[in-house]
Amino acid sequence: MYKLLIIDDEPQILEGMKRILDWKQYGFSRIDTCESTEAAMSMVVDVQPDVAIFDVCIGKNLGYEAIYRLNELQIPTKYVIMSGYSEFTYAQEAIRCGVKDYLLKPVDRTKLQRVIEKIIVEDLHGTIGHARNESLNKDPVLGVSYDSLSKLLNRILLMIKTEYTQNITLKSIAERFQMNSTYLGQLFLKESEMKFSEYLMAYRMLLAQERIQASDEKISSIALSVGYNNLNYFYMHFHSYFGKSPSDLRGKG
């Protein structure tokens, strides 16, 4: 029913944004991504997405400048800006060009959910009753509501969901929080009842499972897309988690 366009010059952010919400539950049947403002402007003109989410800085260009130019064409797309910067100037310019909201990275799932629901109801005149089912607000690995988890754990889970393709570690996250990695690991384990490494592996495995069952993409490509550079390591983890090989899961061996 709806079309979505996400623009960011970092591929891992694009992948994370495609998975941060269950877009199909909200009626988005088409999701496109772009890594430059030039490509984004052409896509908006050609496809006319219902919603476009722009990063504020795309290479040397600014997302809101592209939105200004698109507004001149009177295309009815609704825009949201996301940014790693909380600078007032950026937010001010975003408001001036009529964006629906300005979200800071890492994008908070609940805030994005509220923005999208508001756009669907107020601007697209749709309904969201079916989208508010319980599973949308549950973590796929832990099986519990995000609302029941601490703010710290939610932030860590968001980082994993947007950076799982990279070499993300407990140590690298602890450095960003300026915390001791051992202490942070203990907090993670106490609240989630899983080690950080176990959660990261489980999340990657669930994504791999989804892609294996939904496509004929090569297993090596899928392994790389979920953060495994070593294919043997991927097979070992996969068999350990599911008790079968990727080809068995796909029903081809």
PDB file of C-alpha atoms in Angstrom:
ATOM      1  CA  MET A   1       0.000   0.000   0.000  1.00  0.00           C
ATOM      2  CA  TYR A   2       2.699   2.511   1.018  1.00  0.00           C
ATOM      3  CA  LYS A   3       6.171   3.186  -0.371  1.00  0.00           C
ATOM      4  CA  LEU A   4       9.199   4.057   1.760  1.00  0.00           C
ATOM      5  CA  LEU A   5      12.560   5.547   0.778  1.00  0.00           C
ATOM      6  CA  ILE A   6      15.575   5.635   3.137  1.00  0.00           C
ATOM      7  CA  ILE A   7      18.607   7.785   2.324  1.00  0.00           C
ATOM      8  CA  ASP A   8      21.963   7.437   4.087  1.00  0.00           C
ATOM      9  CA  ASP A   9      25.540   7.133   2.837  1.00  0.00           C
ATOM     10  CA  GLU A  10      26.300   4.295   5.267  1.00  0.00           C
ATOM     11  CA  PRO A  11      25.056   0.875   4.018  1.00  0.00           C
ATOM     12  CA  GLN A  12      24.863  -0.575   7.542  1.00  0.00           C
ATOM     13  CA  ILE A  13      22.544   2.238   8.625  1.00  0.00           C
ATOM     14  CA  LEU A  14      20.312   1.597   5.619  1.00  0.00           C
ATOM     15  CA  GLU A  15      20.150  -2.092   6.494  1.00  0.00           C
ATOM     16  CA  GLY A  16      19.416  -1.316  10.128  1.00  0.00           C
ATOM     17  CA  MET A  17      16.625   1.121   9.234  1.00  0.00           C
ATOM     18  CA  LYS A  18      15.024  -1.465   6.952  1.00  0.00           C
ATOM     19  CA  ARG A  19      14.772  -3.792   9.945  1.00  0.00           C
ATOM     20  CA  ILE A  20      14.154  -1.457  12.863  1.00  0.00           C
ATOM     21  CA  LEU A  21      10.388  -1.754  12.308  1.00  0.00           C
ATOM     22  CA  ASP A  22       8.224  -4.409  10.728  1.00  0.00           C
ATOM     23  CA  TRP A  23       7.372  -2.106   7.844  1.00  0.00           C
ATOM     24  CA  LYS A  24       4.998  -4.603   6.208  1.00  0.00           C
ATOM     25  CA  GLN A  25       2.836  -4.522   9.323  1.00  0.00           C
ATOM     26  CA  TYR A  26       2.407  -0.802   8.694  1.00  0.00           C
ATOM     27  CA  GLY A  27       1.409  -1.340   5.076  1.00  0.00           C
ATOM     28  CA  PHE A  28       4.752  -0.507   3.401  1.00  0.00           C
ATOM     29  CA  SER A  29       4.933  -2.904   0.480  1.00  0.00           C
ATOM     30  CA  ARG A  30       7.954  -1.247  -1.137  1.00  0.00           C
ATOM     31  CA  ILE A  31      11.194  -0.094   0.491  1.00  0.00           C
ATOM     32  CA  ASP A  32      13.935   1.591  -1.548  1.00  0.00           C
ATOM     33  CA  THR A  33      17.303   2.907  -0.372  1.00  0.00           C
ATOM     34  CA  CYS A  34      19.754   5.467  -1.743  1.00  0.00           C
ATOM     35  CA  GLU A  35      23.278   6.462  -0.744  1.00  0.00           C
ATOM     36  CA  SER A  36      23.358   9.937  -2.351  1.00  0.00           C
ATOM     37  CA  THR A  37      21.071  12.946  -2.550  1.00  0.00           C
ATOM     38  CA  GLU A  38      21.200  12.868  -6.362  1.00  0.00           C
ATOM     39  CA  ALA A  39      19.929   9.296  -6.479  1.00  0.00           C
ATOM     40  CA  ALA A  40      17.369  10.111  -3.801  1.00  0.00           C
ATOM     41  CA  MET A  41      15.932  13.051  -5.709  1.00  0.00           C
ATOM     42  CA  SER A  42      15.575  10.964  -8.864  1.00  0.00           C
ATOM     43  CA  MET A  43      13.928   8.181  -6.851  1.00  0.00           C
ATOM     44  CA  VAL A  44      11.458  10.564  -5.197  1.00  0.00           C
ATOM     45  CA  VAL A  45      10.494  11.994  -8.575  1.00  0.00           C
ATOM     46  CA  ASP A  46      10.130   8.577 -10.213  1.00  0.00           C
ATOM     47  CA  VAL A  47       8.568   6.568  -7.393  1.00  0.00           C
ATOM     48  CA  GLN A  48       6.934   9.313  -5.288  1.00  0.00           C
ATOM     49  CA  PRO A  49       7.274   7.440  -1.976  1.00  0.00           C
ATOM     50  CA  ASP A  50       4.748   8.130   0.750  1.00  0.00           C
ATOM     51  CA  VAL A  51       7.540   8.561   3.301  1.00  0.00           C
ATOM     52  CA  ALA A  52      11.226   9.396   2.808  1.00  0.00           C
ATOM     53  CA  ILE A  53      13.737   9.266   5.671  1.00  0.00           C
ATOM     54  CA  PHE A  54      16.826  11.389   4.967  1.00  0.00           C
ATOM     55  CA  ASP A  55      20.083  11.447   6.894  1.00  0.00           C
ATOM     56  CA  VAL A  56      20.958  15.084   7.598  1.00  0.00           C
ATOM     57  CA  CYS A  57      24.474  14.688   6.127  1.00  0.00           C
ATOM     58  CA  ILE A  58      24.848  12.529   3.025  1.00  0.00           C
ATOM     59  CA  GLY A  59      28.448  12.724   1.903  1.00  0.00           C
ATOM     60  CA  LYS A  60      29.112  16.433   1.376  1.00  0.00           C
ATOM     61  CA  ASN A  61      25.427  17.200   0.866  1.00  0.00           C
ATOM     62  CA  LEU A  62      22.684  18.063   3.330  1.00  0.00           C
ATOM     63  CA  GLY A  63      19.438  16.131   3.420  1.00  0.00           C
ATOM     64  CA  TYR A  64      17.244  19.125   4.105  1.00  0.00           C
ATOM     65  CA  GLU A  65      18.620  20.957   1.054  1.00  0.00           C
ATOM     66  CA  ALA A  66      17.407  18.086  -1.126  1.00  0.00           C
ATOM     67  CA  ILE A  67      14.024  18.250   0.624  1.00  0.00           C
ATOM     68  CA  TYR A  68      13.803  22.009  -0.085  1.00  0.00           C
ATOM     69  CA  ARG A  69      14.326  21.311  -3.790  1.00  0.00           C
ATOM     70  CA  LEU A  70      11.829  18.446  -3.808  1.00  0.00           C
ATOM     71  CA  ASN A  71       9.223  20.612  -2.077  1.00  0.00           C
ATOM     72  CA  GLU A  72       9.437  23.022  -5.005  1.00  0.00           C
ATOM     73  CA  LEU A  73       8.211  20.176  -7.233  1.00  0.00           C
ATOM     74  CA  GLN A  74       5.141  19.803  -4.980  1.00  0.00           C
ATOM     75  CA  ILE A  75       5.574  16.048  -4.583  1.00  0.00           C
ATOM     76  CA  PRO A  76       3.335  14.851  -1.707  1.00  0.00           C
ATOM     77  CA  THR A  77       6.047  12.744   0.003  1.00  0.00           C
ATOM     78  CA  LYS A  78       6.321  13.166   3.789  1.00  0.00           C
ATOM     79  CA  TYR A  79       9.864  13.583   5.091  1.00  0.00           C
ATOM     80  CA  VAL A  80      11.686  12.592   8.258  1.00  0.00           C
ATOM     81  CA  ILE A  81      15.295  13.517   9.021  1.00  0.00           C
ATOM     82  CA  MET A  82      17.663  11.443  11.138  1.00  0.00           C
ATOM     83  CA  SER A  83      20.977  12.740  12.366  1.00  0.00           C
ATOM     84  CA  GLY A  84      23.984  11.918  14.478  1.00  0.00           C
ATOM     85  CA  TYR A  85      24.124  15.618  15.359  1.00  0.00           C
ATOM     86  CA  SER A  86      21.949  17.449  17.858  1.00  0.00           C
ATOM     87  CA  GLU A  87      23.019  20.856  16.461  1.00  0.00           C
ATOM     88  CA  PHE A  88      20.204  23.391  16.633  1.00  0.00           C
ATOM     89  CA  THR A  89      20.952  24.764  13.145  1.00  0.00           C
ATOM     90  CA  TYR A  90      20.318  21.407  11.500  1.00  0.00           C
ATOM     91  CA  ALA A  91      17.094  20.879  13.428  1.00  0.00           C
ATOM     92  CA  GLN A  92      15.956  24.428  12.646  1.00  0.00           C
ATOM     93  CA  GLU A  93      16.539  23.976   8.901  1.00  0.00           C
ATOM     94  CA  ALA A  94      14.750  20.613   9.002  1.00  0.00           C
ATOM     95  CA  ILE A  95      11.701  22.251  10.573  1.00  0.00           C
ATOM     96  CA  ARG A  96      11.755  25.038   7.988  1.00  0.00           C
ATOM     97  CA  CYS A  97      11.587  22.556   5.118  1.00  0.00           C
ATOM     98  CA  GLY A  98       8.529  20.920   6.695  1.00  0.00           C
ATOM     99  CA  VAL A  99       9.856  17.570   7.864  1.00  0.00           C
ATOM    100  CA  LYS A 100       7.562  15.556  10.125  1.00  0.00           C
ATOM    101  CA  ASP A 101      10.276  14.934  12.707  1.00  0.00           C
ATOM    102  CA  TYR A 102      14.017  15.133  13.449  1.00  0.00           C
ATOM    103  CA  LEU A 103      15.340  11.911  15.003  1.00  0.00           C
ATOM    104  CA  LEU A 104      18.759  11.469  16.574  1.00  0.00           C
ATOM    105  CA  LYS A 105      20.903   8.413  15.833  1.00  0.00           C
ATOM    106  CA  PRO A 106      20.887   5.689  16.890  1.00  0.00           C
ATOM    107  CA  VAL A 107      17.217   6.040  15.958  1.00  0.00           C
ATOM    108  CA  ASP A 108      14.948   5.028  18.814  1.00  0.00           C
ATOM    109  CA  ARG A 109      12.500   2.362  17.643  1.00  0.00           C
ATOM    110  CA  THR A 110       9.602   3.679  19.732  1.00  0.00           C
ATOM    111  CA  LYS A 111      10.057   7.284  18.558  1.00  0.00           C
ATOM    112  CA  LEU A 112      10.233   6.208  14.920  1.00  0.00           C
ATOM    113  CA  GLN A 113       7.164   4.041  15.426  1.00  0.00           C
ATOM    114  CA  ARG A 114       5.208   7.023  16.762  1.00  0.00           C
ATOM    115  CA  VAL A 115       6.315   9.256  13.887  1.00  0.00           C
ATOM    116  CA  ILE A 116       5.338   6.681  11.252  1.00  0.00           C
ATOM    117  CA  GLU A 117       1.979   6.014  12.898  1.00  0.00           C
ATOM    118  CA  LYS A 118       1.266   9.748  13.039  1.00  0.00           C
ATOM    119  CA  ILE A 119       2.108  10.145   9.345  1.00  0.00           C
ATOM    120  CA  ILE A 120      -0.078   7.179   8.387  1.00  0.00           C
ATOM    121  CA  VAL A 121      -3.075   8.498  10.316  1.00  0.00           C
ATOM    122  CA  GLU A 122      -2.776  12.261   9.816  1.00  0.00           C
ATOM    123  CA  ASP A 123      -1.174  12.546   6.379  1.00  0.00           C
ATOM    124  CA  LEU A 124      -1.940   9.308   4.566  1.00  0.00           C
ATOM    125  CA  HIS A 125      -5.392   8.907   6.143  1.00  0.00           C
ATOM    126  CA  GLY A 126      -4.710   5.266   6.896  1.00  0.00           C
ATOM    127  CA  THR A 127      -5.199   3.111   9.972  1.00  0.00           C
ATOM    128  CA  ILE A 128      -2.706   1.386  12.244  1.00  0.00           C
ATOM    129  CA  GLY A 129      -4.915  -0.919  14.284  1.00  0.00           C
ATOM    130  CA  HIS A 130      -3.381  -4.077  12.838  1.00  0.00           C
ATOM    131  CA  ALA A 131       0.138  -2.770  13.267  1.00  0.00           C
ATOM    132  CA  ARG A 132      -0.013  -2.406  17.017  1.00  0.00           C
ATOM    133  CA  ASN A 133       0.088  -6.105  17.708  1.00  0.00           C
ATOM    134  CA  GLU A 134       2.190  -7.277  20.592  1.00  0.00           C
ATOM    135  CA  SER A 135       4.991  -8.771  18.536  1.00  0.00           C
ATOM    136  CA  LEU A 136       5.984  -5.380  17.113  1.00  0.00           C
ATOM    137  CA  ASN A 137       7.125  -4.209  20.520  1.00  0.00           C
ATOM    138  CA  LYS A 138       8.954  -7.417  21.419  1.00  0.00           C
ATOM    139  CA  ASP A 139      12.637  -8.089  20.987  1.00  0.00           C
ATOM    140  CA  PRO A 140      13.016 -11.024  18.535  1.00  0.00           C
ATOM    141  CA  VAL A 141      15.778 -12.669  20.577  1.00  0.00           C
ATOM    142  CA  LEU A 142      14.693 -12.023  24.159  1.00  0.00           C
ATOM    143  CA  GLY A 143      10.973 -12.349  23.461  1.00  0.00           C
ATOM    144  CA  VAL A 144      10.108  -9.579  25.913  1.00  0.00           C
ATOM    145  CA  SER A 145       8.649  -6.097  25.475  1.00  0.00           C
ATOM    146  CA  TYR A 146      11.125  -3.281  24.900  1.00  0.00           C
ATOM    147  CA  ASP A 147       9.135  -1.300  27.444  1.00  0.00           C
ATOM    148  CA  SER A 148      10.135  -3.808  30.130  1.00  0.00           C
ATOM    149  CA  LEU A 149      13.855  -3.273  29.487  1.00  0.00           C
ATOM    150  CA  SER A 150      16.062  -0.519  30.860  1.00  0.00           C
ATOM    151  CA  LYS A 151      17.014   2.490  28.786  1.00  0.00           C
ATOM    152  CA  LEU A 152      20.634   1.303  28.746  1.00  0.00           C
ATOM    153  CA  LEU A 153      19.779  -2.158  27.430  1.00  0.00           C
ATOM    154  CA  ASN A 154      17.455  -0.693  24.803  1.00  0.00           C
ATOM    155  CA  ARG A 155      20.279   1.528  23.574  1.00  0.00           C
ATOM    156  CA  ILE A 156      22.659  -1.429  23.354  1.00  0.00           C
ATOM    157  CA  LEU A 157      20.077  -3.479  21.451  1.00  0.00           C
ATOM    158  CA  LEU A 158      19.550  -0.592  19.019  1.00  0.00           C
ATOM    159  CA  MET A 159      23.294  -0.407  18.418  1.00  0.00           C
ATOM    160  CA  ILE A 160      23.386  -4.121  17.667  1.00  0.00           C
ATOM    161  CA  LYS A 161      20.439  -3.852  15.270  1.00  0.00           C
ATOM    162  CA  THR A 162      22.052  -1.023  13.317  1.00  0.00           C
ATOM    163  CA  GLU A 163      25.673  -2.212  13.413  1.00  0.00           C
ATOM    164  CA  TYR A 164      25.477  -6.023  13.383  1.00  0.00           C
ATOM    165  CA  THR A 165      27.219  -6.140   9.991  1.00  0.00           C
ATOM    166  CA  GLN A 166      30.311  -4.582  11.546  1.00  0.00           C
ATOM    167  CA  ASN A 167      32.793  -5.897  14.091  1.00  0.00           C
ATOM    168  CA  ILE A 168      30.687  -4.695  17.017  1.00  0.00           C
ATOM    169  CA  THR A 169      31.901  -5.908  20.416  1.00  0.00           C
ATOM    170  CA  LEU A 170      31.049  -5.384  24.061  1.00  0.00           C
ATOM    171  CA  LYS A 171      34.341  -3.518  24.426  1.00  0.00           C
ATOM    172  CA  SER A 172      33.569  -1.112  21.566  1.00  0.00           C
ATOM    173  CA  ILE A 173      30.131  -0.357  23.030  1.00  0.00           C
ATOM    174  CA  ALA A 174      31.558   0.085  26.539  1.00  0.00           C
ATOM    175  CA  GLU A 175      34.048   2.633  25.169  1.00  0.00           C
ATOM    176  CA  ARG A 176      31.209   4.640  23.644  1.00  0.00           C
ATOM    177  CA  PHE A 177      29.383   4.655  26.968  1.00  0.00           C
ATOM    178  CA  GLN A 178      32.666   5.357  28.780  1.00  0.00           C
ATOM    179  CA  MET A 179      32.037   2.314  30.948  1.00  0.00           C
ATOM    180  CA  ASN A 180      34.079  -0.675  32.039  1.00  0.00           C
ATOM    181  CA  SER A 181      33.392  -3.518  29.585  1.00  0.00           C
ATOM    182  CA  THR A 182      33.322  -6.190  32.306  1.00  0.00           C
ATOM    183  CA  TYR A 183      30.777  -4.213  34.316  1.00  0.00           C
ATOM    184  CA  LEU A 184      28.660  -3.503  31.232  1.00  0.00           C
ATOM    185  CA  GLY A 185      28.758  -7.190  30.339  1.00  0.00           C
ATOM    186  CA  GLN A 186      27.511  -8.082  33.818  1.00  0.00           C
ATOM    187  CA  LEU A 187      24.633  -5.589  33.513  1.00  0.00           C
ATOM    188  CA  PHE A 188      23.710  -6.996  30.098  1.00  0.00           C
ATOM    189  CA  LEU A 189      23.770 -10.567  31.406  1.00  0.00           C
ATOM    190  CA  LYS A 190      21.772  -9.756  34.525  1.00  0.00           C
ATOM    191  CA  GLU A 191      18.945  -8.060  32.631  1.00  0.00           C
ATOM    192  CA  SER A 192      18.804 -10.143  29.447  1.00  0.00           C
ATOM    193  CA  GLU A 193      19.930 -13.462  30.953  1.00  0.00           C
ATOM    194  CA  MET A 194      22.252 -13.763  27.949  1.00  0.00           C
ATOM    195  CA  LYS A 195      25.852 -12.804  27.359  1.00  0.00           C
ATOM    196  CA  PHE A 196      26.370  -9.975  24.874  1.00  0.00           C
ATOM    197  CA  SER A 197      28.144 -12.348  22.459  1.00  0.00           C
ATOM    198  CA  GLU A 198      25.265 -14.834  22.705  1.00  0.00           C
ATOM    199  CA  TYR A 199      22.692 -12.153  21.919  1.00  0.00           C
ATOM    200  CA  LEU A 200      24.707 -10.833  18.955  1.00  0.00           C
ATOM    201  CA  MET A 201      25.068 -14.349  17.534  1.00  0.00           C
ATOM    202  CA  ALA A 202      21.357 -15.090  18.034  1.00  0.00           C
ATOM    203  CA  TYR A 203      20.306 -11.852  16.327  1.00  0.00           C
ATOM    204  CA  ARG A 204      22.595 -12.543  13.368  1.00  0.00           C
ATOM    205  CA  MET A 205      21.291 -16.109  13.126  1.00  0.00           C
ATOM    206  CA  LEU A 206      17.644 -14.977  13.054  1.00  0.00           C
ATOM    207  CA  LEU A 207      18.421 -12.528  10.240  1.00  0.00           C
ATOM    208  CA  ALA A 208      20.314 -15.233   8.350  1.00  0.00           C
ATOM    209  CA  GLN A 209      17.399 -17.631   8.782  1.00  0.00           C
ATOM    210  CA  GLU A 210      14.972 -15.056   7.391  1.00  0.00           C
ATOM    211  CA  ARG A 211      17.141 -14.386   4.323  1.00  0.00           C
ATOM    212  CA  ILE A 212      17.854 -18.057   3.656  1.00  0.00           C
ATOM    213  CA  GLN A 213      14.152 -18.921   3.701  1.00  0.00           C
ATOM    214  CA  ALA A 214      13.067 -15.872   1.716  1.00  0.00           C
ATOM    215  CA  SER A 215      15.624 -15.990  -1.112  1.00  0.00           C
ATOM    216  CA  ASP A 216      17.974 -18.102  -3.219  1.00  0.00           C
ATOM    217  CA  GLU A 217      20.901 -15.854  -2.347  1.00  0.00           C
ATOM    218  CA  LYS A 218      24.230 -17.629  -1.874  1.00  0.00           C
ATOM    219  CA  ILE A 219      24.924 -18.687   1.698  1.00  0.00           C
ATOM    220  CA  SER A 220      28.327 -16.968   1.547  1.00  0.00           C
ATOM    221  CA  SER A 221      26.644 -13.663   0.651  1.00  0.00           C
ATOM    222  CA  ILE A 222      24.095 -14.052   3.442  1.00  0.00           C
ATOM    223  CA  ALA A 223      26.861 -14.853   5.935  1.00  0.00           C
ATOM    224  CA  LEU A 224      28.696 -11.676   4.934  1.00  0.00           C
ATOM    225  CA  SER A 225      25.504  -9.605   5.103  1.00  0.00           C
ATOM    226  CA  VAL A 226      24.934 -10.556   8.757  1.00  0.00           C
ATOM    227  CA  GLY A 227      28.482  -9.834   9.877  1.00  0.00           C
ATOM    228  CA  TYR A 228      30.446 -13.047   9.230  1.00  0.00           C
ATOM    229  CA  ASN A 229      33.608 -12.675   7.163  1.00  0.00           C
ATOM    230  CA  ASN A 230      34.576 -16.275   7.939  1.00  0.00           C
ATOM    231  CA  LEU A 231      32.167 -18.710   6.256  1.00  0.00           C
ATOM    232  CA  ASN A 232      33.280 -21.705   8.353  1.00  0.00           C
ATOM    233  CA  TYR A 233      32.621 -19.701  11.510  1.00  0.00           C
ATOM    234  CA  PHE A 234      29.155 -18.867  10.184  1.00  0.00           C
ATOM    235  CA  TYR A 235      28.358 -22.537   9.460  1.00  0.00           C
ATOM    236  CA  MET A 236      29.554 -23.533  12.931  1.00  0.00           C
ATOM    237  CA  HIS A 237      27.367 -20.937  14.642  1.00  0.00           C
ATOM    238  CA  PHE A 238      24.394 -21.719  12.414  1.00  0.00           C
ATOM    239  CA  HIS A 239      24.492 -25.443  13.130  1.00  0.00           C
ATOM    240  CA  SER A 240      25.001 -24.786  16.836  1.00  0.00           C
ATOM    241  CA  TYR A 241      21.970 -22.458  16.943  1.00  0.00           C
ATOM    242  CA  PHE A 242      19.501 -24.297  14.697  1.00  0.00           C
ATOM    243  CA  GLY A 243      20.824 -27.857  14.856  1.00  0.00           C
ATOM    244  CA  LYS A 244      20.925 -28.023  11.059  1.00  0.00           C
ATOM    245  CA  SER A 245      22.830 -26.560   8.137  1.00  0.00           C
ATOM    246  CA  PRO A 246      21.689 -23.554   6.072  1.00  0.00           C
ATOM    247  CA  SER A 247      20.942 -25.844   3.107  1.00  0.00           C
ATOM    248  CA  ASP A 248      18.819 -28.109   5.344  1.00  0.00           C
ATOM    249  CA  LEU A 249      16.845 -25.058   6.487  1.00  0.00           C
ATOM    250  CA  ARG A 250      16.282 -24.062   2.897  1.00  0.00           C
ATOM    251  CA  GLY A 251      15.165 -27.606   2.093  1.00  0.00           C
ATOM    252  CA  LYS A 252      17.837 -28.293  -0.480  1.00  0.00           C
ATOM    253  CA  GLY A 253      19.923 -30.905   1.152  1.00  0.00           C
TER     254      GLY A 253
END
